[in-house]
Short mmCIF file of C-alpha atoms and ligand atoms in Angstrom, two decimals:
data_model
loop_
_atom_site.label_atom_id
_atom_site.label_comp_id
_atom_site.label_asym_id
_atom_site.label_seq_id
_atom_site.Cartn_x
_atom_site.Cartn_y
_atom_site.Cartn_z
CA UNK A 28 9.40 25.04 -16.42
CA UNK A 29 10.69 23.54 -19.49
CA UNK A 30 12.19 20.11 -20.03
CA UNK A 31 13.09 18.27 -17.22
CA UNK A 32 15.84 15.40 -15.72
CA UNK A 33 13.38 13.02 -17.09
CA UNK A 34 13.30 13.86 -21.22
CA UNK A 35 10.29 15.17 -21.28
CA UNK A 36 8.86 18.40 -21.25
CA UNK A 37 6.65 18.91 -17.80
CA UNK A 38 4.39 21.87 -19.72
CA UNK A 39 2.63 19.27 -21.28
CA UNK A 40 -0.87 17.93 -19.70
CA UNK A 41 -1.38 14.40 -17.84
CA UNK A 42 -2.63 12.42 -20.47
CA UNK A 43 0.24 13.68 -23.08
CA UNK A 44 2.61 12.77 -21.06
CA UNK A 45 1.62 9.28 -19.93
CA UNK A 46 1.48 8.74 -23.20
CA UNK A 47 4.88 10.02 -24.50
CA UNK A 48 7.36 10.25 -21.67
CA UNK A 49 9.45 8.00 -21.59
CA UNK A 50 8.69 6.72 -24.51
CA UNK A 51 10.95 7.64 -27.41
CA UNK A 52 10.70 5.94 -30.73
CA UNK A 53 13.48 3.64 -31.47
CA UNK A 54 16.41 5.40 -33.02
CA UNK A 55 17.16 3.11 -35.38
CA UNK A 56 14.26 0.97 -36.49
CA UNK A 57 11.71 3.89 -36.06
CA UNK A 58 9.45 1.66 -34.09
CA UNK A 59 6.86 3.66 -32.12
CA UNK A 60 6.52 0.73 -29.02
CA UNK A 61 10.31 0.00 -27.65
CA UNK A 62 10.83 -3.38 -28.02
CA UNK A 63 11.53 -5.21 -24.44
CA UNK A 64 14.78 -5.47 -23.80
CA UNK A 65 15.79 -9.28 -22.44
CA UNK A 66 19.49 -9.24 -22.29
CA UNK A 67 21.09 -9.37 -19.12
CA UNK A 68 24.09 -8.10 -20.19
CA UNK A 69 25.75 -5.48 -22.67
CA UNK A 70 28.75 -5.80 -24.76
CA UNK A 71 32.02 -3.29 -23.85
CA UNK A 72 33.90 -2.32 -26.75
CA UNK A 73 37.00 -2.18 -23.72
CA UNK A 74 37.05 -2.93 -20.18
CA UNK A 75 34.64 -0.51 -18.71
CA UNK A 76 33.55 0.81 -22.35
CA UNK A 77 30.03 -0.17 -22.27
CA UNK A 78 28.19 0.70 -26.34
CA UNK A 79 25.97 1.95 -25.23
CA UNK A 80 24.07 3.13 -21.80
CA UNK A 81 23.63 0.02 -20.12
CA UNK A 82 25.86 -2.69 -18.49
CA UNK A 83 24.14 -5.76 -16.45
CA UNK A 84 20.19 -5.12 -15.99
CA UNK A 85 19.58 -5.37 -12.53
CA UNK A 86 21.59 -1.88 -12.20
CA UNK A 87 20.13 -0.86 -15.35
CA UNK A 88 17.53 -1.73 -18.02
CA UNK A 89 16.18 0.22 -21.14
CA UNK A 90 12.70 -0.88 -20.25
CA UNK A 91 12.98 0.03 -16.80
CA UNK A 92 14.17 3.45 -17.60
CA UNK A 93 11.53 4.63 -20.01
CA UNK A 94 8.79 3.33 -17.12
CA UNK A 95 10.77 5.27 -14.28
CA UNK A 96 11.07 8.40 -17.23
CA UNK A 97 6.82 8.22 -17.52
CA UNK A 98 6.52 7.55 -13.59
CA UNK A 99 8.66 10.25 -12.72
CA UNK A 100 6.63 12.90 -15.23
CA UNK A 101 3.31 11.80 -14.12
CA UNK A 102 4.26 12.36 -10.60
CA UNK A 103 6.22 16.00 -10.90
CA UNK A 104 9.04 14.31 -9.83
CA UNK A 105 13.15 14.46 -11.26
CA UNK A 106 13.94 10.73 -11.06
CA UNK A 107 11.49 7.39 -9.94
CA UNK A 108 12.71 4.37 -9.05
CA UNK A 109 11.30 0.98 -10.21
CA UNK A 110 11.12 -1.94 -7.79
CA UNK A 111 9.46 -5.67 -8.29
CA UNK A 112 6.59 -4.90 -5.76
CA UNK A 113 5.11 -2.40 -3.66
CA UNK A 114 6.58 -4.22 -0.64
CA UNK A 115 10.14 -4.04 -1.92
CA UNK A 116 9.85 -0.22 -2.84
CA UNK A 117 8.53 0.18 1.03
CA UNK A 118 11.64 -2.60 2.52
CA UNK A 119 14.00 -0.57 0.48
CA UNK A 120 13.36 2.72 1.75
CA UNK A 121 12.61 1.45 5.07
CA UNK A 122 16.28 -0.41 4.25
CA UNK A 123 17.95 3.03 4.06
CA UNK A 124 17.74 4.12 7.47
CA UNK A 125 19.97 3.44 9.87
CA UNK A 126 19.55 1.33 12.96
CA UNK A 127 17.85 3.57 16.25
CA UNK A 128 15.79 5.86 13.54
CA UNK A 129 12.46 6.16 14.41
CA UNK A 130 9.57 6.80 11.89
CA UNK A 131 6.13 8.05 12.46
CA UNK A 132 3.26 6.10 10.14
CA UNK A 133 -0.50 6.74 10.26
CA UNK A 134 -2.05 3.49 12.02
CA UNK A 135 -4.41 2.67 8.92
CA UNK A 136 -1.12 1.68 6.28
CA UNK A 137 -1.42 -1.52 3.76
CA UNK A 138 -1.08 -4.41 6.33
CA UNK A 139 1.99 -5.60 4.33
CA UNK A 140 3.09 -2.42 5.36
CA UNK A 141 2.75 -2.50 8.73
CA UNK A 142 3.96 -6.24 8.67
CA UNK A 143 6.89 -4.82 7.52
CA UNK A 144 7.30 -1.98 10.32
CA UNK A 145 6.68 -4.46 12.71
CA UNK A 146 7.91 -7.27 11.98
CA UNK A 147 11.54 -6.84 9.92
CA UNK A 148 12.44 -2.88 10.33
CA UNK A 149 11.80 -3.39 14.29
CA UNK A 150 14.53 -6.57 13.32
CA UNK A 151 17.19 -4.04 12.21
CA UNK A 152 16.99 -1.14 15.15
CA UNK A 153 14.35 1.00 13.34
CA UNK A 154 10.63 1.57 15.20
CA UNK A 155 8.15 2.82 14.15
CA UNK A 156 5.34 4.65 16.13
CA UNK A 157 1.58 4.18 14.67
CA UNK A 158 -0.57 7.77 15.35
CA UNK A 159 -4.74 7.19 14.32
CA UNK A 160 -4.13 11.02 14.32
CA UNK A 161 -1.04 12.19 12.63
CA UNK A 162 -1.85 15.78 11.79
CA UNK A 163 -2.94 16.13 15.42
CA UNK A 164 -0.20 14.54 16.74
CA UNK A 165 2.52 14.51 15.29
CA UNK A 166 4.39 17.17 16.69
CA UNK A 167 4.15 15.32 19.97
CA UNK A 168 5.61 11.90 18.60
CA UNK A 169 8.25 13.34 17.00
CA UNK A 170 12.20 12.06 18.39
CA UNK A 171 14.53 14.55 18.23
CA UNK A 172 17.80 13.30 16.30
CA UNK A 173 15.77 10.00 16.16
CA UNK A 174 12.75 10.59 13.97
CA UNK A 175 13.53 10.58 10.23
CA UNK A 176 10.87 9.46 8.30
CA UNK A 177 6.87 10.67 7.99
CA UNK A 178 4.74 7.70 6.68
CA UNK A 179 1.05 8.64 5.19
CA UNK A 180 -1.12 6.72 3.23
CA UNK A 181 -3.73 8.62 1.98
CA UNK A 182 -6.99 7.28 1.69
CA UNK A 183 -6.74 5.13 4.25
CA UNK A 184 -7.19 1.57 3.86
CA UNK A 185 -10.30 0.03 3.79
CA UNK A 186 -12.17 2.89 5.20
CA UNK A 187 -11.19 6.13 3.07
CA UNK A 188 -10.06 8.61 5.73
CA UNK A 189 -7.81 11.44 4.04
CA UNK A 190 -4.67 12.99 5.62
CA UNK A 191 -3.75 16.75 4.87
CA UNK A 192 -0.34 15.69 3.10
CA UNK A 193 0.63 19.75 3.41
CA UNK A 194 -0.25 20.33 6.96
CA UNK A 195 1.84 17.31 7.96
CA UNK A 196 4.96 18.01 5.42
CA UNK A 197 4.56 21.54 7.26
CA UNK A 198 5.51 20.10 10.43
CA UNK A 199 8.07 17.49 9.38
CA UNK A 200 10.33 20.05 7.66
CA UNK A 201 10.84 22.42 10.58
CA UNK A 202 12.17 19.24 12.30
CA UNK A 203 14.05 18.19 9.21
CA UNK A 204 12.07 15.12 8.57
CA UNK A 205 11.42 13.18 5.68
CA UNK A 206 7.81 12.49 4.33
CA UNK A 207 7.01 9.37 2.29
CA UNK A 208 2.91 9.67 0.87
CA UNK A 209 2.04 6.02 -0.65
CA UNK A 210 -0.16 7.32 -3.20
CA UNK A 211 -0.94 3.81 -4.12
CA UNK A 212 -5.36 3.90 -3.65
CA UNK A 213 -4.98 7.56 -5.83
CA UNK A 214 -3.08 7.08 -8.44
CA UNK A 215 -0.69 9.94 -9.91
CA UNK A 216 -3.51 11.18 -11.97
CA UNK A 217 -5.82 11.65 -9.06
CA UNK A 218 -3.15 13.12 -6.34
CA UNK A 219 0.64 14.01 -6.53
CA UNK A 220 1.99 14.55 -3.20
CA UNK A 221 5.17 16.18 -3.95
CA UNK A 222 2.59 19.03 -5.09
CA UNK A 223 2.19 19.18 -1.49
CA UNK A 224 5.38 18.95 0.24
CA UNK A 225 5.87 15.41 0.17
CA UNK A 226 9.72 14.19 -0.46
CA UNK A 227 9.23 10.49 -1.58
CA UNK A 228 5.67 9.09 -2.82
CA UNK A 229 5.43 5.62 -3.40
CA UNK A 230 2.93 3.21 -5.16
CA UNK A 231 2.29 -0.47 -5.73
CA UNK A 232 2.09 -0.11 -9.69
CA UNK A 233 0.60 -3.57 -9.11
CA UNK A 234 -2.94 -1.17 -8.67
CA UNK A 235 -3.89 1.91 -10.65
CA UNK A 236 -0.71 2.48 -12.82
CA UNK A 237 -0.59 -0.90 -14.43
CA UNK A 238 -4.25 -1.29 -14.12
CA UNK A 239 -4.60 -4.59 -15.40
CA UNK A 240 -4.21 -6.92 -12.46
CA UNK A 241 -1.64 -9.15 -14.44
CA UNK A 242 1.67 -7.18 -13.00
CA UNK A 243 3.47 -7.18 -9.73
CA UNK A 244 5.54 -4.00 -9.36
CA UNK A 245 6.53 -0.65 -7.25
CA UNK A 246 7.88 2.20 -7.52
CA UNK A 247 9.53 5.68 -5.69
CA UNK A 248 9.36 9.38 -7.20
CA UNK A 249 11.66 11.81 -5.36
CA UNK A 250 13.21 15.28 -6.56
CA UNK A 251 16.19 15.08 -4.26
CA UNK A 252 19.88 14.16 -5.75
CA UNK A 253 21.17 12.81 -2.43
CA UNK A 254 17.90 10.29 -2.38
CA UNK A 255 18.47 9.27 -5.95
CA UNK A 256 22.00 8.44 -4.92
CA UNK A 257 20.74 6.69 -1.79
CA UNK A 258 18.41 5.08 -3.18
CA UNK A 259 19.39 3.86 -6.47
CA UNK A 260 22.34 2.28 -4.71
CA UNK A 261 20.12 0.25 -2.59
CA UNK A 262 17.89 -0.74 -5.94
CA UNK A 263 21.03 -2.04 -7.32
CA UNK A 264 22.53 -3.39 -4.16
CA UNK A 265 19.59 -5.56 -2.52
CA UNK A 266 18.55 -6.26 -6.03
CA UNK A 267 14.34 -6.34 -5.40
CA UNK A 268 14.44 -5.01 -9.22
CA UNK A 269 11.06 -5.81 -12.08
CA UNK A 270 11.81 -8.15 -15.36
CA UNK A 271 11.60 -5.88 -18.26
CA UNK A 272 8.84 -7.78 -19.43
CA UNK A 273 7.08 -6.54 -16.12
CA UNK A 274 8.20 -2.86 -17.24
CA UNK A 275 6.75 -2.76 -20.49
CA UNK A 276 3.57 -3.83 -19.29
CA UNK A 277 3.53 -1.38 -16.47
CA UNK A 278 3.91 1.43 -18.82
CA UNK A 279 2.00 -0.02 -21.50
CA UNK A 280 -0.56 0.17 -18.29
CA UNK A 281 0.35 3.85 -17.37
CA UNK A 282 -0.56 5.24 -20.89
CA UNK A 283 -4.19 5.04 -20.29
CA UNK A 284 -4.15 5.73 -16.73
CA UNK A 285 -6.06 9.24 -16.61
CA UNK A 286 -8.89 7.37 -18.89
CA UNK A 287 -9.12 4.59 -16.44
CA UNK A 288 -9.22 6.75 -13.33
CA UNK A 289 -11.76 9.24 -15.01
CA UNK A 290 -13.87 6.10 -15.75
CA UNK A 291 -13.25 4.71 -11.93
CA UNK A 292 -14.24 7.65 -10.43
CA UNK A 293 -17.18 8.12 -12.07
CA UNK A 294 -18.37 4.65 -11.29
CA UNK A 295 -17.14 4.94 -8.07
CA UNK A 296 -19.32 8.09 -7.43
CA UNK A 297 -22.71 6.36 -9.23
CA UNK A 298 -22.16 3.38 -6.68
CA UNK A 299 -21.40 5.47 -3.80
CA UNK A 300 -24.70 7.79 -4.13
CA UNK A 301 -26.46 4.42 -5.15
CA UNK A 302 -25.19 3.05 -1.57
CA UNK A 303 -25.95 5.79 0.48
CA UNK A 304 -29.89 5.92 -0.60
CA UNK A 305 -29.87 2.16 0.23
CA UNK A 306 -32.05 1.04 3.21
CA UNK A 307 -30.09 -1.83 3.51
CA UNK A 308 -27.41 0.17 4.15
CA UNK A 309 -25.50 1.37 7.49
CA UNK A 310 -22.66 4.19 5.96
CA UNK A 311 -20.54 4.73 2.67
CA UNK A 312 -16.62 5.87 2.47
CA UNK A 313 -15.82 7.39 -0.24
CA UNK A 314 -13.95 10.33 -0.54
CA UNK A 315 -15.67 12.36 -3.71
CA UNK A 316 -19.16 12.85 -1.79
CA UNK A 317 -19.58 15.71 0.07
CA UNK A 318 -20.99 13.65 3.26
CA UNK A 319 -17.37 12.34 3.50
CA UNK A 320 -15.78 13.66 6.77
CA UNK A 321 -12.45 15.07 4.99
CA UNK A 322 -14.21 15.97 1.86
CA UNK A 323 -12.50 19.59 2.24
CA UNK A 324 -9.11 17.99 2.40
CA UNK A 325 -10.29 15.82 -0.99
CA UNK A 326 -11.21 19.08 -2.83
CA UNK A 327 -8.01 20.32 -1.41
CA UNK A 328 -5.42 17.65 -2.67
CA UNK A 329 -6.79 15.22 -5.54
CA UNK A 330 -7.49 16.98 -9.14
CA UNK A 331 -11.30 18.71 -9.14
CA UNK A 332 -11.83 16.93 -6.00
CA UNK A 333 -12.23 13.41 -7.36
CA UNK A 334 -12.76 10.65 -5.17
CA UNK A 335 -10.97 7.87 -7.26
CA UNK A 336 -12.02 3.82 -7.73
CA UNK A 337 -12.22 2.59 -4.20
CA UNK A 338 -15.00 2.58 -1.96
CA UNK A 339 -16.30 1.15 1.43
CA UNK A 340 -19.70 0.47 3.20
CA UNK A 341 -21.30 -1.27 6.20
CA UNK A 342 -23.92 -3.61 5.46
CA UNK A 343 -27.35 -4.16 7.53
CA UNK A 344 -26.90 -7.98 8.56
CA UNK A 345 -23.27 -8.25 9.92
CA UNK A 346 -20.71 -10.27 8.40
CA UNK A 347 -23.03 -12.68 7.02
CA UNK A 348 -24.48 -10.16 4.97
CA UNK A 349 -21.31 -8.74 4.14
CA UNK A 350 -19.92 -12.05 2.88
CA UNK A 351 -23.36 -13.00 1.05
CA UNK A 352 -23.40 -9.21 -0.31
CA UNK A 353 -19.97 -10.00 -2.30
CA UNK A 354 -20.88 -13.82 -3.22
CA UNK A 355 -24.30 -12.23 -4.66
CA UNK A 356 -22.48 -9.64 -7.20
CA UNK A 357 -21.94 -10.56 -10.69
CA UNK A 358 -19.49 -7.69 -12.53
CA UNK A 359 -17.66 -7.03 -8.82
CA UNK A 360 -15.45 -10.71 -8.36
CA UNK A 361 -15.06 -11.63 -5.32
CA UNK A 362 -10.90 -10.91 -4.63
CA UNK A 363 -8.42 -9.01 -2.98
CA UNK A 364 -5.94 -5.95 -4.83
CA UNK A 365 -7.49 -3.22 -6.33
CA UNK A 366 -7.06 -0.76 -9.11
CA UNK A 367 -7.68 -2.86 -12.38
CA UNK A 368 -9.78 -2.44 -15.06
CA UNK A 369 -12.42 -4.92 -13.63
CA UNK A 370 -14.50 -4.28 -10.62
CA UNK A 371 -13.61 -6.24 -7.31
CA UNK A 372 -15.18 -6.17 -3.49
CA UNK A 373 -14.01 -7.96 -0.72
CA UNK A 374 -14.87 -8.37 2.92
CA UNK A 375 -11.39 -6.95 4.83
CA UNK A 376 -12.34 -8.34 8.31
CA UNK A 377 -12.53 -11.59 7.13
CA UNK A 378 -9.44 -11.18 4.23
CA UNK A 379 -6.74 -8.23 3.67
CA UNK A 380 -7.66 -6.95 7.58
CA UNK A 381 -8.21 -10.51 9.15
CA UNK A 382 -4.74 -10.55 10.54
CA UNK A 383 -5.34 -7.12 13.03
CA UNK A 384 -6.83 -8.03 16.43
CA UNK A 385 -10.85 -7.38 16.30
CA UNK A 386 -10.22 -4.59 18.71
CA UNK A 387 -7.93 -2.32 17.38
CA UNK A 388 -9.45 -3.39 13.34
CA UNK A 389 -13.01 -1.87 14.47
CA UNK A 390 -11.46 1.02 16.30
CA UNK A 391 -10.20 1.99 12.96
CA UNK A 392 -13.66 1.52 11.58
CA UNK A 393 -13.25 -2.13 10.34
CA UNK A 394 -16.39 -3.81 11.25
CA UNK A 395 -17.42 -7.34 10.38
CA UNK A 396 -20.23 -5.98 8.29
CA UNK A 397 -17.53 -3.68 6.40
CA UNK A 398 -17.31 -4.35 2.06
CA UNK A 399 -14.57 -2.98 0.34
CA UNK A 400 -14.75 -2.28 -3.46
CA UNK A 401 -12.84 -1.67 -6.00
CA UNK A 402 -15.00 0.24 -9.17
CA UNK A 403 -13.41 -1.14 -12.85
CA UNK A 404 -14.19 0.66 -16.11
CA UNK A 405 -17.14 -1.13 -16.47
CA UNK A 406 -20.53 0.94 -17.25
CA UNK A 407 -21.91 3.01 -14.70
CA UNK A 408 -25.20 1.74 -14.75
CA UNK A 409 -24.64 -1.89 -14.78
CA UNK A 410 -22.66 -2.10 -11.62
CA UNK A 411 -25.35 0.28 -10.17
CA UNK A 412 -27.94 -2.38 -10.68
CA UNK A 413 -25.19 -5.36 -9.77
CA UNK A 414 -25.10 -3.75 -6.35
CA UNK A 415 -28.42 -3.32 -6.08
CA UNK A 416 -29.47 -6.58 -6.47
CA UNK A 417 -26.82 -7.89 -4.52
CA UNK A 418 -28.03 -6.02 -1.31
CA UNK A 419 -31.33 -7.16 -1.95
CA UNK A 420 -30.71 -10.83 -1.92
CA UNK A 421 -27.76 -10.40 0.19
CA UNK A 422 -30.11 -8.93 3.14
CA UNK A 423 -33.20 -10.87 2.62
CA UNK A 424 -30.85 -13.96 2.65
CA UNK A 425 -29.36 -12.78 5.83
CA UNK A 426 -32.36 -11.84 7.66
CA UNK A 427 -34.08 -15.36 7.00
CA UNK A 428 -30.63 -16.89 8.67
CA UNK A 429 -30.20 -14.11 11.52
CA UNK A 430 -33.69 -13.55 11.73
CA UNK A 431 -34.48 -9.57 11.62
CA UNK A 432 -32.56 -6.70 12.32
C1 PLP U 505 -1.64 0.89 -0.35
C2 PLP U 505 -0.72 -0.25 -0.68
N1 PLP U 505 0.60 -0.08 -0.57
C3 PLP U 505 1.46 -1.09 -0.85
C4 PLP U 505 1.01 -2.33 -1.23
C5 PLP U 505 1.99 -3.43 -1.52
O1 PLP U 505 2.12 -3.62 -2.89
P1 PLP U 505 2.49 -5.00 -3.59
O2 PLP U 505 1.35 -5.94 -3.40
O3 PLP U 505 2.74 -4.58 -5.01
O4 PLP U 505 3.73 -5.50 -2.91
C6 PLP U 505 -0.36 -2.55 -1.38
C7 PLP U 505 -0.88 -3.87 -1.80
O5 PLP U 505 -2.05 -4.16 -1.73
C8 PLP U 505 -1.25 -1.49 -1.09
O6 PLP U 505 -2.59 -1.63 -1.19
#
């Protein structure tokens, strides 16, 4: 492979090319950092005789380009797609089926995203079938002429169960399905899904890529031509686009993503192994030990089996615990999102999971006494001991309220 659809040459490493594709220096100032590009519109020198590549800037931006150039690169992909949230990249796709398609999803999607499956697709004549399951089953759940889309996350959210992308791409394709991978919890550094048959993966850049929890964004990386066509037509026609402000910081972000998910993974793993030999603790997710369940299909799929930032556990004490556990930390805050540079827990049955019935959340593993975390690129060692103390008081506090357990 040489160069490729997006400018840049694909023999070069990860960290090469988040820093350099897409990012050209400015042909006529020199400048090394393109500047952000505000206008709304560009001058024609005749009707339909734009000067240069651009016209009006939802269609097309030069700031949005260069960060769909980098995404596109990082994720072996020809073209990406840039879209003002997560949500919007999902409604859009979602947006270019046509009404009586079916999709299959794995139950354990962002609860945005199964809002949206639910609530607005099922609006417009498209359904969607949930499988807890989906290599095992979906063969069986498969329409003929109906099904068109395949829709994995992978880890799981909150609880970190993995889904052989290959084995279910395997399947999809000899029924001439589509397979969308949100690869949002990974990050391109740590997994790229069209390595493994995916067609579409998608990502709230929101998380890993921008990294800095001060940017609302999404994004889609496809090889296909007749998706680019598809889909860029829908980016321009429903309009969900990012400001180019938003762009720049994205892939201002995105340049020092394989440093910040080294970093998160490594913390990640200290924390994890720090859990596990807790007494105050029940079990640990997190994909990069080897006592994970689908540790094979981790070693399989992410680069040298890493694990990446996010992690969850069950606390001795029930929710109380759970809730004092993340009011006791002092580097993890207390909030929802993930994937920044700082380190956040949360408690999902009480926040991000509170909306699913208490039924069907803990037959997906959600207990009350579940903690979610997100590991920043923080030192090792200090959120080691912020977690350790936490428990402590977070237990002893809980067992003079509860009494013991
Ligand atoms: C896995 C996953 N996909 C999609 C989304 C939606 O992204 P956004 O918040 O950028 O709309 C989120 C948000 O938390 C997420 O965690």
């Amino acid at each position: 492979m040489g160069s490729t659809e997006n400018g840049y040459s694909s023999e070069r490493r990860f960290g090469t090319l988040a820093v350099h594709a897409g990012a050209p220096h400015d042909p006529t100032t020199g400048a090394v950092i393109a500047p952000i590009s505000l206008s709304t519109t560009f001058a024609q020198t005749s009707v339909g005789s734009p000067v240069g590549l651009y016209e009006y800037t939802r269609s097309a931006n030069p700031n949005r380009d260069n960060f769909e150039q980098a995404v596109a690169a990082l994720e072996h992909a020809k073209y990406a797609l840039a879209f003002s949230s997560g949500s919007a990249t999902t409604a859009t796709i979602l947006q270019s089926l046509a009404a009586g398609s079916h999709v299959v999803s794995v139950s354990d999607v962002y609860g945005g995203t199964h809002r949206y499956f639910t609530k607005v697709a099922a609006a417009h004549g498209v359904h969607v079938t949930f499988s807890p399951c989906i290599e095992l089953h979906v063969e069986d759940l498969i329409r003929p002429n109906d099904t068109k889309l395949i829709w994995i996350e992978t880890p799981s959210n909150p609880t970190l169960g993995l889904v052989d992308i290959q084995a279910v791409a395997e399947i999809a394709h000899r029924h001439g399905i589509l397979v969308v991978v949100d690869n949002t919890f990974m990050s391109p550094y740590v997994q790229n899904p069209l390595d493994h048959g995916a067609d579409i993966v998608v990502h709230s850049v929101t998380k890993y890529i921008n990294g800095h929890s001060d940017v609302l964004m999404g994004v889609a990386a496809f090889s296909s031509e007749s998706l680019k066509e598809r889909l860029t037509f829908l980016q321009n026609a429903i309009g969900a686009v990012p400001s180019p402000f938003d762009c720049w910081l994205a892939h201002r972000g995105l340049k020092t993503l394989h440093l910040r998910a080294r970093e998160a993974t490594k913390n990640a793993t200290t924390v994890a192994q720090t859990l596990e030999s807790s007494p105050h603790v029940i079990s640990v997710n997190y994909p990069g030990v080897d006592s994970h369940p689908h540790r094979a299909i981790a070693v399989k799929q992410h680069r040298d089996g890493m694990g990446g930032g996010m992690l969850s556990f069950r606390i001795k004490g029930g929710q109380n615990a759970a809730h004092l556990f993340c009011k006791y930390t002092k580097i993890f805050t207390l909030a929802e999102s993930l994937g920044g540079v700082e380190s956040l827990c949360e408690v999902p049955s009480s926040m991000t999971h509170a909306g699913i019935p208490k039924d069907q959340r803990e037959a997906a593993g959600v207990f009350d006494d579940l903690v979610r975390m997100s590991c920043g690129v923080e030192d090792a060692e200090d959120l080691k001991a912020d977690v350790l103390k936490a428990l402590d008081l977070a237990v002893a506090a809980s067992k003079a309220t509860n009494g013991s357990f």
